Short mmCIF file of C-alpha atoms and ligand atoms in Angstrom, two decimals:
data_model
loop_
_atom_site.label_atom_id
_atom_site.label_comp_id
_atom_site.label_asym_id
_atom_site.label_seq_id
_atom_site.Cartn_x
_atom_site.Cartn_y
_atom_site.Cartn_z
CA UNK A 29 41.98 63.05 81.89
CA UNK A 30 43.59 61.01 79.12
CA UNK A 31 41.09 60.22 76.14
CA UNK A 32 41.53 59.95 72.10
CA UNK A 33 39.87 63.66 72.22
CA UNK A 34 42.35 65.23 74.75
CA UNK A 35 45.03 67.37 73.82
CA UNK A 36 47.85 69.57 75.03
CA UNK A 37 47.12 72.15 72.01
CA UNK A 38 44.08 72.81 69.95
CA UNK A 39 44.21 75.32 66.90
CA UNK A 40 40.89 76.47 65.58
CA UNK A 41 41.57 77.29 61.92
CA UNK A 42 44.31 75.72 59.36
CA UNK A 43 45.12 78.50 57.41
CA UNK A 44 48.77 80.18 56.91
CA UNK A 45 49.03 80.89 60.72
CA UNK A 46 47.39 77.77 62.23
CA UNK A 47 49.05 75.06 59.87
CA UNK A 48 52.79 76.81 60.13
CA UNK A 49 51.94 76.24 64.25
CA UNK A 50 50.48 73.01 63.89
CA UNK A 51 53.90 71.93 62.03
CA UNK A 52 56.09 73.76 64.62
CA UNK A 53 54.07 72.44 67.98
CA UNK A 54 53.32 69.17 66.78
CA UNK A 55 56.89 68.44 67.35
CA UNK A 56 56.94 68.50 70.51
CA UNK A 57 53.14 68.50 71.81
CA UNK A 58 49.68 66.63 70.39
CA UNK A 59 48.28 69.07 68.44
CA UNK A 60 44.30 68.67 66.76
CA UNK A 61 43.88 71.60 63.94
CA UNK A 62 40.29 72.16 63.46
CA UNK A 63 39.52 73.86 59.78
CA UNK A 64 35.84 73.95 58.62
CA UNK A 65 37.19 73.16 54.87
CA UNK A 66 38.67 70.84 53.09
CA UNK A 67 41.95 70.95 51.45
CA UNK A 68 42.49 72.10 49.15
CA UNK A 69 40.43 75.58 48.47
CA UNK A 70 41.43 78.76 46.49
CA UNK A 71 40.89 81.70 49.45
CA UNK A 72 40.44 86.22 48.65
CA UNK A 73 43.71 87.12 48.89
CA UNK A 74 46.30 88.98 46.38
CA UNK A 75 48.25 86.05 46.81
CA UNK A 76 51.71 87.84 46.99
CA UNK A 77 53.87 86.88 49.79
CA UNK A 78 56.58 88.90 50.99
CA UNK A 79 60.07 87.66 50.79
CA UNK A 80 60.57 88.01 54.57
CA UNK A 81 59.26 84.75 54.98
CA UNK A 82 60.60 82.71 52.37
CA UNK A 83 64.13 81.65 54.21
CA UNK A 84 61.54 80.43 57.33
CA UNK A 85 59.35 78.49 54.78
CA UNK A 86 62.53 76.62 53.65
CA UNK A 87 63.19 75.79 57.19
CA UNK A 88 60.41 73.86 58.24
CA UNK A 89 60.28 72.17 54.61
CA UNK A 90 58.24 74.44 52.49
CA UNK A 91 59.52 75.20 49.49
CA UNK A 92 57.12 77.78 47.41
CA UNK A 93 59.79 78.80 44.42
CA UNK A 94 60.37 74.76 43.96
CA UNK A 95 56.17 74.56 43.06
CA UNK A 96 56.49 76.69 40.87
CA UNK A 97 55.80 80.82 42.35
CA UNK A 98 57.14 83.20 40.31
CA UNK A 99 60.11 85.23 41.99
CA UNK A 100 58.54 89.29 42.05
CA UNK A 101 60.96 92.06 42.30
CA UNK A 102 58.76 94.78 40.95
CA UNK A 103 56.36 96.78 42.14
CA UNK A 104 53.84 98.85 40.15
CA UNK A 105 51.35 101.68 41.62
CA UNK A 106 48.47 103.58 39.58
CA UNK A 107 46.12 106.54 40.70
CA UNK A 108 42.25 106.32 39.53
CA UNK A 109 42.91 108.29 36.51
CA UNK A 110 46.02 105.67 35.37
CA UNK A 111 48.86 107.83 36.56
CA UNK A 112 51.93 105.22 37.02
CA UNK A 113 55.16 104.56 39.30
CA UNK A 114 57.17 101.61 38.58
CA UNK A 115 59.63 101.05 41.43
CA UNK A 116 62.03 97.71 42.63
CA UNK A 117 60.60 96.22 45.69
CA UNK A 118 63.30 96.18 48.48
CA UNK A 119 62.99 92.53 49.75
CA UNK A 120 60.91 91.18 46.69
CA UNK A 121 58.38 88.32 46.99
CA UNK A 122 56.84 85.82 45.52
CA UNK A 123 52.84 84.82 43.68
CA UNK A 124 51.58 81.56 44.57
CA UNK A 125 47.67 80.67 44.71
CA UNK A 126 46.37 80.26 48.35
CA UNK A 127 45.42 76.73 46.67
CA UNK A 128 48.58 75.62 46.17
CA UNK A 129 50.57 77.28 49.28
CA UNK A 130 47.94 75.91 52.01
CA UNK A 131 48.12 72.40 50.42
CA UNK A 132 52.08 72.72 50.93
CA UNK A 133 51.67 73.60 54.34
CA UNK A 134 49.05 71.01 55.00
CA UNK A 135 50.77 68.14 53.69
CA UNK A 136 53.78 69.34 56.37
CA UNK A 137 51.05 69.83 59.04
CA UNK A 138 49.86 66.37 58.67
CA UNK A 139 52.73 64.97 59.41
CA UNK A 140 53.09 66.32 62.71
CA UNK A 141 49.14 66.91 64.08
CA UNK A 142 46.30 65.59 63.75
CA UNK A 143 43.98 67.54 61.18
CA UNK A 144 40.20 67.28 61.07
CA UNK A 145 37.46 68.80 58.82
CA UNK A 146 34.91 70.48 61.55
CA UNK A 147 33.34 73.93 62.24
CA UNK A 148 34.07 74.57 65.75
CA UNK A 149 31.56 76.57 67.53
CA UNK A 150 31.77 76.52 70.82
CA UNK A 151 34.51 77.30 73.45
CA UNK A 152 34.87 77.16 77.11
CA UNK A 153 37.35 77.89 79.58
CA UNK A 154 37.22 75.90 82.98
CA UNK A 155 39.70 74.46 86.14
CA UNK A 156 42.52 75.26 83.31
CA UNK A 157 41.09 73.29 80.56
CA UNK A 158 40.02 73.94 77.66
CA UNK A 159 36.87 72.23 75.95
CA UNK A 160 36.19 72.67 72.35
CA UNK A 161 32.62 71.80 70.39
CA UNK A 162 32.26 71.23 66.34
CA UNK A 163 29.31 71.70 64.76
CA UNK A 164 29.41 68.16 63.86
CA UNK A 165 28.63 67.21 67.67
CA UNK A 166 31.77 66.27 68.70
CA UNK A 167 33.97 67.80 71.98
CA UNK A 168 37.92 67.72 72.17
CA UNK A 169 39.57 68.60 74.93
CA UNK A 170 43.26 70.81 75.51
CA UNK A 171 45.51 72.88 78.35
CA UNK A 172 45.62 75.08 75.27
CA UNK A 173 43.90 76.90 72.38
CA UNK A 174 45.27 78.62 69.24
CA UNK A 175 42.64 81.40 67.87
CA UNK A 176 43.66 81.16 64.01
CA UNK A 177 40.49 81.96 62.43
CA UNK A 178 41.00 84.18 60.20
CA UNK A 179 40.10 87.49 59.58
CA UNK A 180 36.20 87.03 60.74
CA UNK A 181 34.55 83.95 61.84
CA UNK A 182 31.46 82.96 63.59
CA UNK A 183 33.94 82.69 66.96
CA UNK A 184 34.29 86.15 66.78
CA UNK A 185 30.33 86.50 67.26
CA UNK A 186 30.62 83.61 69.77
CA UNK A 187 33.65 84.92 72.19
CA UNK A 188 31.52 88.70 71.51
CA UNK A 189 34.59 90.46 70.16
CA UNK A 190 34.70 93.99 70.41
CA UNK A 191 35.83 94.72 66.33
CA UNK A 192 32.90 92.09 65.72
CA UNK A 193 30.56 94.71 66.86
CA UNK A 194 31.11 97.35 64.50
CA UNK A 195 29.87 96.93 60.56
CA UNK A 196 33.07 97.05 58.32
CA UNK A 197 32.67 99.12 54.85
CA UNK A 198 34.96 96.58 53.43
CA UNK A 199 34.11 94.20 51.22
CA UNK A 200 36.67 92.13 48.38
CA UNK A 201 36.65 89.78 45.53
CA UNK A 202 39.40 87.61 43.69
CA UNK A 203 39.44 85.51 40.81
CA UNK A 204 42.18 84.09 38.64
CA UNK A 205 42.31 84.81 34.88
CA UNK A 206 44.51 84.72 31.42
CA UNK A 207 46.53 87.80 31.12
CA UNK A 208 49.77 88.98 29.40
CA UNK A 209 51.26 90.00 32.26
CA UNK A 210 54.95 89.99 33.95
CA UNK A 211 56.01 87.32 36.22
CA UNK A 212 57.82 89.69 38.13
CA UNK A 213 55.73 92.09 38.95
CA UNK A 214 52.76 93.22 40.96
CA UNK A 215 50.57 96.15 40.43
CA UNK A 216 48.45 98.25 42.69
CA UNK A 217 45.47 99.64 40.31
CA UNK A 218 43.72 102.50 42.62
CA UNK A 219 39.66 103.02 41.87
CA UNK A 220 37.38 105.02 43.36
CA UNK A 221 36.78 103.39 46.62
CA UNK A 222 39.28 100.84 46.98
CA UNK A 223 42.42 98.95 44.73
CA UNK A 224 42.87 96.18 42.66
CA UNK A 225 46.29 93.98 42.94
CA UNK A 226 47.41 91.72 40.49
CA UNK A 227 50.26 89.15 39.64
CA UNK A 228 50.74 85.90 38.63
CA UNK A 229 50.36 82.74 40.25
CA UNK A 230 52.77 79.25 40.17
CA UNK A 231 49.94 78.41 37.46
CA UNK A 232 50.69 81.32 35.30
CA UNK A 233 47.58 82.62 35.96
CA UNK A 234 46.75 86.12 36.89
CA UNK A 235 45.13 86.77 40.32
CA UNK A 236 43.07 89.82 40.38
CA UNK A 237 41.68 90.52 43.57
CA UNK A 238 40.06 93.78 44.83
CA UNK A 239 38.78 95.54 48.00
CA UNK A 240 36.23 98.29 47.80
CA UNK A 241 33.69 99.75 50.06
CA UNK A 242 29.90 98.97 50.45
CA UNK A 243 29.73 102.51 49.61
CA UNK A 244 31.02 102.38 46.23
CA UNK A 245 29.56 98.89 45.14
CA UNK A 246 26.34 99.83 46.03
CA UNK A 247 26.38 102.38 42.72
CA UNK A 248 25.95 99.54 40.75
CA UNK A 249 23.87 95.99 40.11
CA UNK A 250 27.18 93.77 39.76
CA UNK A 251 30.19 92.32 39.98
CA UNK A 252 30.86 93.03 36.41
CA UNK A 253 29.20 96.41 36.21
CA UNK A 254 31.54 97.35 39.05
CA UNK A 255 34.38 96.48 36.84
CA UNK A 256 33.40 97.61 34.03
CA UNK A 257 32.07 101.00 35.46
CA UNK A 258 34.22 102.24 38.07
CA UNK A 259 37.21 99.74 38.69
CA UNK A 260 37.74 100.48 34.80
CA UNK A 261 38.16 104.17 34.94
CA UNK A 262 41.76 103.29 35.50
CA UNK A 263 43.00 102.58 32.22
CA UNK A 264 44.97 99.75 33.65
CA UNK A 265 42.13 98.14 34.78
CA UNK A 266 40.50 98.89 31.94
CA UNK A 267 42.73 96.94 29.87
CA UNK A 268 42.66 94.08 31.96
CA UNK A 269 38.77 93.36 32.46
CA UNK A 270 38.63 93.93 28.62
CA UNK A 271 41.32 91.08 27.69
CA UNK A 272 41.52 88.76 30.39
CA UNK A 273 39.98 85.51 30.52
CA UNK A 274 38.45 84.50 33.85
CA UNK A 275 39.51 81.01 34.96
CA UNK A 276 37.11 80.76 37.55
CA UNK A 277 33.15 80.09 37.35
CA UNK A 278 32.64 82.88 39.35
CA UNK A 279 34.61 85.04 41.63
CA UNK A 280 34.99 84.88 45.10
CA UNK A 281 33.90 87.42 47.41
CA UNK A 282 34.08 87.90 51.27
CA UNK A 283 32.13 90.87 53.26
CA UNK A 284 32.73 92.49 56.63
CA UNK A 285 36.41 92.79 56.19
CA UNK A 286 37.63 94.60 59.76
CA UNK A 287 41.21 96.30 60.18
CA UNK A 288 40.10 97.52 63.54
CA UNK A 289 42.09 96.59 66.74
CA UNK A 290 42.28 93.13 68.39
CA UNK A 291 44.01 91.63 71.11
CA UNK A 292 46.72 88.62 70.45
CA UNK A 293 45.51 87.11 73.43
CA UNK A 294 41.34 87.22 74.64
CA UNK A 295 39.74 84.51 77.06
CA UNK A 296 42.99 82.68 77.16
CA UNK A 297 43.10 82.07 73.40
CA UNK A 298 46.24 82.99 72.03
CA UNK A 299 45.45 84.35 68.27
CA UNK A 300 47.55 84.52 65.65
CA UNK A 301 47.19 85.60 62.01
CA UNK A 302 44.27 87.74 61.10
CA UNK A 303 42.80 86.67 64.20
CA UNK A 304 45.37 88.44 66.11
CA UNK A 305 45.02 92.12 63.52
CA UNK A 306 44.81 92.52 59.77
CA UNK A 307 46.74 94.36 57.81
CA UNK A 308 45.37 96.68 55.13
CA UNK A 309 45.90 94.24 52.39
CA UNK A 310 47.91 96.86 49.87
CA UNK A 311 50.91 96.62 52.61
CA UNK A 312 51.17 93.18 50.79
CA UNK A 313 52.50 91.57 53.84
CA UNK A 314 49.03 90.02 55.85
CA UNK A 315 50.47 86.21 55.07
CA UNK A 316 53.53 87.25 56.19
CA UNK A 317 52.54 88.36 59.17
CA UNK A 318 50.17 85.20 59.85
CA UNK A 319 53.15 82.93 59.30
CA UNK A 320 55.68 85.01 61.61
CA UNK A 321 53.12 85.08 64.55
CA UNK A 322 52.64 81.44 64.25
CA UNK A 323 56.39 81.28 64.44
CA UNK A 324 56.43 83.10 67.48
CA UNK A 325 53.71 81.80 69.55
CA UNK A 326 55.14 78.54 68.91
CA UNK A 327 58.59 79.82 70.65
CA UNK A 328 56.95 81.26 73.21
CA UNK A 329 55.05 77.58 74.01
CA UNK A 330 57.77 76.02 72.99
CA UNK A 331 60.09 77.42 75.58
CA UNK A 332 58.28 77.76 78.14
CA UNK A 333 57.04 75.40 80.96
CA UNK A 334 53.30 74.94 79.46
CA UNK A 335 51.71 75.27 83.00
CA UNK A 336 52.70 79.06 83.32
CA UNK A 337 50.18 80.32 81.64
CA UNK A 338 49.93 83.83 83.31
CA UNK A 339 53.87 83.84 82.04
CA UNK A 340 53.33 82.71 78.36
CA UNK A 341 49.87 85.06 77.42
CA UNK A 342 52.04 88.52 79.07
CA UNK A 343 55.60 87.30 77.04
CA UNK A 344 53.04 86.90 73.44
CA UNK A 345 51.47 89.64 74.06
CA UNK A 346 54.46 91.90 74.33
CA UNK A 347 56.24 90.23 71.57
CA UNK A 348 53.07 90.66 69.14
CA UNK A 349 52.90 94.16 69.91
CA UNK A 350 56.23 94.82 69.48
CA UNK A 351 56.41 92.89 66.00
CA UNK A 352 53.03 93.92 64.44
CA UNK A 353 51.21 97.15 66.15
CA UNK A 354 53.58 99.91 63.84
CA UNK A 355 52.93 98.17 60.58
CA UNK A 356 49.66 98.00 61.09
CA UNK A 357 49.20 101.65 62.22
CA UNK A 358 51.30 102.59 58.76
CA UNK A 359 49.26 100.61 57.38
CA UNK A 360 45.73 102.39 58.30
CA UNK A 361 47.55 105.76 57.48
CA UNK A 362 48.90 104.64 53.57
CA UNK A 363 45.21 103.18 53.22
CA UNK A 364 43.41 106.58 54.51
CA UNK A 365 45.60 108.28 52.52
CA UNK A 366 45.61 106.77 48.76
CA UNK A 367 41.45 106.70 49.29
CA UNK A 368 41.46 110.48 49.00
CA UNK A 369 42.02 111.45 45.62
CA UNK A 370 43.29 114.72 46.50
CA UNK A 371 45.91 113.17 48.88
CA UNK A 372 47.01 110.71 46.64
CA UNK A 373 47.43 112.63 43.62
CA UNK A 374 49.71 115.12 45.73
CA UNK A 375 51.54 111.97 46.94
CA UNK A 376 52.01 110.64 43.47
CA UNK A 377 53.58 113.99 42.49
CA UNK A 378 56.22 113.70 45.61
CA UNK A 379 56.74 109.96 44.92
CA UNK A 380 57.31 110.69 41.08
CA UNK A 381 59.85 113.48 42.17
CA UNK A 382 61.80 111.21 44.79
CA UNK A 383 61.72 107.99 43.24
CA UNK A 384 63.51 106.43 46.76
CA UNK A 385 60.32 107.35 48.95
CA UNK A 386 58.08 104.84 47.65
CA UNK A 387 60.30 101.79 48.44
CA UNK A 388 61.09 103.55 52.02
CA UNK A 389 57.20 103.59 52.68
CA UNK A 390 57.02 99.78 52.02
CA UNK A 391 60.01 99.17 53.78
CA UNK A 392 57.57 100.48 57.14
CA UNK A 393 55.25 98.11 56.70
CA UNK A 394 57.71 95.02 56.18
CA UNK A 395 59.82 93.70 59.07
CA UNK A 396 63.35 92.26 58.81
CA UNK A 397 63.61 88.70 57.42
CA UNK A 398 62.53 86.06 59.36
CA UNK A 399 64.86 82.87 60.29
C1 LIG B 424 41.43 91.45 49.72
C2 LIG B 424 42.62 90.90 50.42
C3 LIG B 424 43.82 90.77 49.73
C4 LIG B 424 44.96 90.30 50.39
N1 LIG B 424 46.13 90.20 49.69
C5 LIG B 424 47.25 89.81 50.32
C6 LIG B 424 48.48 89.71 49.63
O1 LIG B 424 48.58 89.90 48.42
N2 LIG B 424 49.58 89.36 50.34
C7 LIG B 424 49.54 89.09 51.68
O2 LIG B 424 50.59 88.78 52.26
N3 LIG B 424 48.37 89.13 52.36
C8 LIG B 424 47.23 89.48 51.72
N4 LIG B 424 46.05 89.51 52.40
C9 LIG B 424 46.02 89.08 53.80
C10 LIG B 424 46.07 87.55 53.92
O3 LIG B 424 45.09 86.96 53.09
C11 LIG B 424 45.81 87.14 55.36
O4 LIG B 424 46.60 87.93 56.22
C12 LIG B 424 46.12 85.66 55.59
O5 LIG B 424 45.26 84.86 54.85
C13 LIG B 424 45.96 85.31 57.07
O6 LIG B 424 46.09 83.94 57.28
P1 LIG B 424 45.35 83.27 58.52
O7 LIG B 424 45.91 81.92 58.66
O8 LIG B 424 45.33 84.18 59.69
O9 LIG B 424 43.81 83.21 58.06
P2 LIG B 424 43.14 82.31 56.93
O10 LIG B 424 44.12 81.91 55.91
O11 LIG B 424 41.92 83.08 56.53
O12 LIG B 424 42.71 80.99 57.71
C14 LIG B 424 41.68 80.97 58.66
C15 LIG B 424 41.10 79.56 58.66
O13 LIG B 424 40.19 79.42 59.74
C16 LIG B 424 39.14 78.57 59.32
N5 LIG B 424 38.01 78.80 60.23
C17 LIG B 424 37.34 79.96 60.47
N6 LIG B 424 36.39 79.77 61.40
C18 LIG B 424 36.47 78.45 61.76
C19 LIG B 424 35.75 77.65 62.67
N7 LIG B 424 34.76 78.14 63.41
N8 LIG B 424 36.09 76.35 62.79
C20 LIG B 424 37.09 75.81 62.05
N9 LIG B 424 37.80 76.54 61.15
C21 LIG B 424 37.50 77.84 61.02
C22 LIG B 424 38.90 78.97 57.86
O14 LIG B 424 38.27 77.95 57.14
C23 LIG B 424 40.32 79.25 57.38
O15 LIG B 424 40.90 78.14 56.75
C24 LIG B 424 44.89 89.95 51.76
C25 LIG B 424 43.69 90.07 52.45
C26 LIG B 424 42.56 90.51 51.80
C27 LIG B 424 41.28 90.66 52.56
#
């Protein structure tokens, strides 16, 4: 069946992951990207990419230092009580908005798929094809579909995920503000129940952007009471709710944020980015991730004859796992760990002694560089 809504791939989602495949497969295949809003959109995230990516992102045309991210080499860790470590990053990185780096990669994806604004909600699997429904009543067709929704989406309710059916404690906010702060740094600002990074964006604005717990919110009425409160028990944080200027009407929050276990590949979706795992968002390497597992679904389809399907879900499978399953596991464990205030107290005392542990324990949840 040949019709303007058929197509060899679909990709639910044009975030990082999905827009970095749409520009690799839309080379060679016809490629629809599905993304329920428009372009472009500031998104919760710290907004500091790891430098592993950065040679790739030249590659296929992106070019984040050339817009105008500021090159970060430093990194800067705080208990709840203020205690610091300033360390040198090992690879580095760089702070862009989410605005500004998904509008790079969207103006690249455009040129090589087609791009439409829908909410897809419906997907079903029959005699090898694939047939996709949007919320705005319309049905596209595809020997293939992409799963690069994000971190939680109504999909995962619709294809009854198995992390979708557990309540997450997490919750985060992010908003950009006026700060004196360094362009080559970012900071990790512990509180009691979750962290607070911050660095600067191509706009020389500060992103601030937090995750807690239900747990601890709940203590107070607010947003700002929660800053004010408990985030700014840390004098660092203190400092910076005091001074800065927020940029933004309001923040942005998102709820239900799950680290728990998924599969890369589930009904015959491949998934990439958070769709595919999360990473606890202080490993400051979650985009970095999205964008190398779009990389390497799109070799695997790439190389392979599409029709072997069997062939193509077992070889992404095993090279997702490979990739991504120890970072995220280190991950977990640096998260469980700096959430204890005994534990990370005692940690901060061996990290202060042996200055060359801290930038070994990012080094874990980094890979090599990506080309
Ligand atoms: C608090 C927090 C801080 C973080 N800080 C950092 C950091 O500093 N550095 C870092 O590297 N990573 C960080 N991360 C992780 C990073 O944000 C993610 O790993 C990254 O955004 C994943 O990209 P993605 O393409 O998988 O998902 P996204 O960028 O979330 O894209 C998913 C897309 O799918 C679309 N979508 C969802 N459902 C549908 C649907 N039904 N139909 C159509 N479209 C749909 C959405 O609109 C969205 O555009 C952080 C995460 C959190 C939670």
């Amino acid at each position: 069946m040949h019709t303007a809504n058929t197509y060899q791939i679909i990709i639910i989602g044009g975030g990082l992951a999905g827009l970095v495949a749409a520009i690799e497969l839309g080379k060679l295949y016809k490629v629809l990207v599905l993304d329920k809003d428009s372009y472009p959109r500031h998104r919760v995230c710290g907004e500091y990419v790891s430098n592993e990516v950065l040679p790739y992102l030249q590659s296929i045309g992106i070019y984040p230092i050339t817009a105008g991210a500021k090159k970060i080499d430093t990194f800067q860790i705080s208990t709840h009580n203020g205690k610091l470590i300033t360390t040198s990053l090992p690879l580095g990185g760089f702070g862009i908005s989410r605005y500004a780096l998904d509008m790079l990669l969207y103006t690249k994806a455009k040129e090589h798929s087609n791009i439409l604004i829908e909410t897809c909600t419906e997907i079903s699997f029959e005699k090898n094809l694939f047939s996709v429904a949007t919320k705005e009543g319309n049905q596209y067709q595809a020997s293939y579909v992409i799963g690069a929704f994000g971190k939680r989406s109504n999909l995962d309710r619709y294809l009854n995920r198995k992390f979708n059916q557990k309540k997450s404690p997490w919750l985060a906010v992010k908003a950009h503000y006026t700060y004196p702060f360094e362009d080559t740094t970012v900071a990790l600002h512990n509180f009691e129940g979750g962290y607070c990074g911050l660095s600067k964006t191509e706009t020389n604005a500060v992103n601030a952007c937090y995750l807690t717990t239900y747990n601890s919110f709940k203590k107070v009425k607010s947003v700002v009471d929660f800053q004010q409160e408990i985030m700014s028990a840390n004098p660092f944080l203190a400092d910076f709710f005091q001074k800065a200027i927020p940029l933004f009407d309001a923040p942005l929050t998102i709820s239900q944020v799950s680290f728990e276990d998924k599969a890369p590949v589930e009904n015959h979706i491949f998934m990439i980015g958070d769709a595919a795992g999360l990473i606890h968002p202080l490993c400051g390497n979650g985009m970095a991730m999205a964008i190398h597992s779009a990389k390497l679904l799109s070799e695997v389809l790439l190389q392979k004859d599409l029709n072997n399907r069997e062939e193509l879900e077992t070889k992404y499978t095993k090279a997702w796992s490979e990739l991504f399953s120890r970072r995220l596991q280190t991950g977990r464990r640096i998260q469980g760990l700096l959430l204890r205030p005994t534990l990370a107290k005692a940690s901060f005392t061996i990290a202060k002694m042996f200055p060359s542990i801290l930038p070994k324990i990012i080094e874990k949840t980094h890979g090599d560089v990506v080309v």
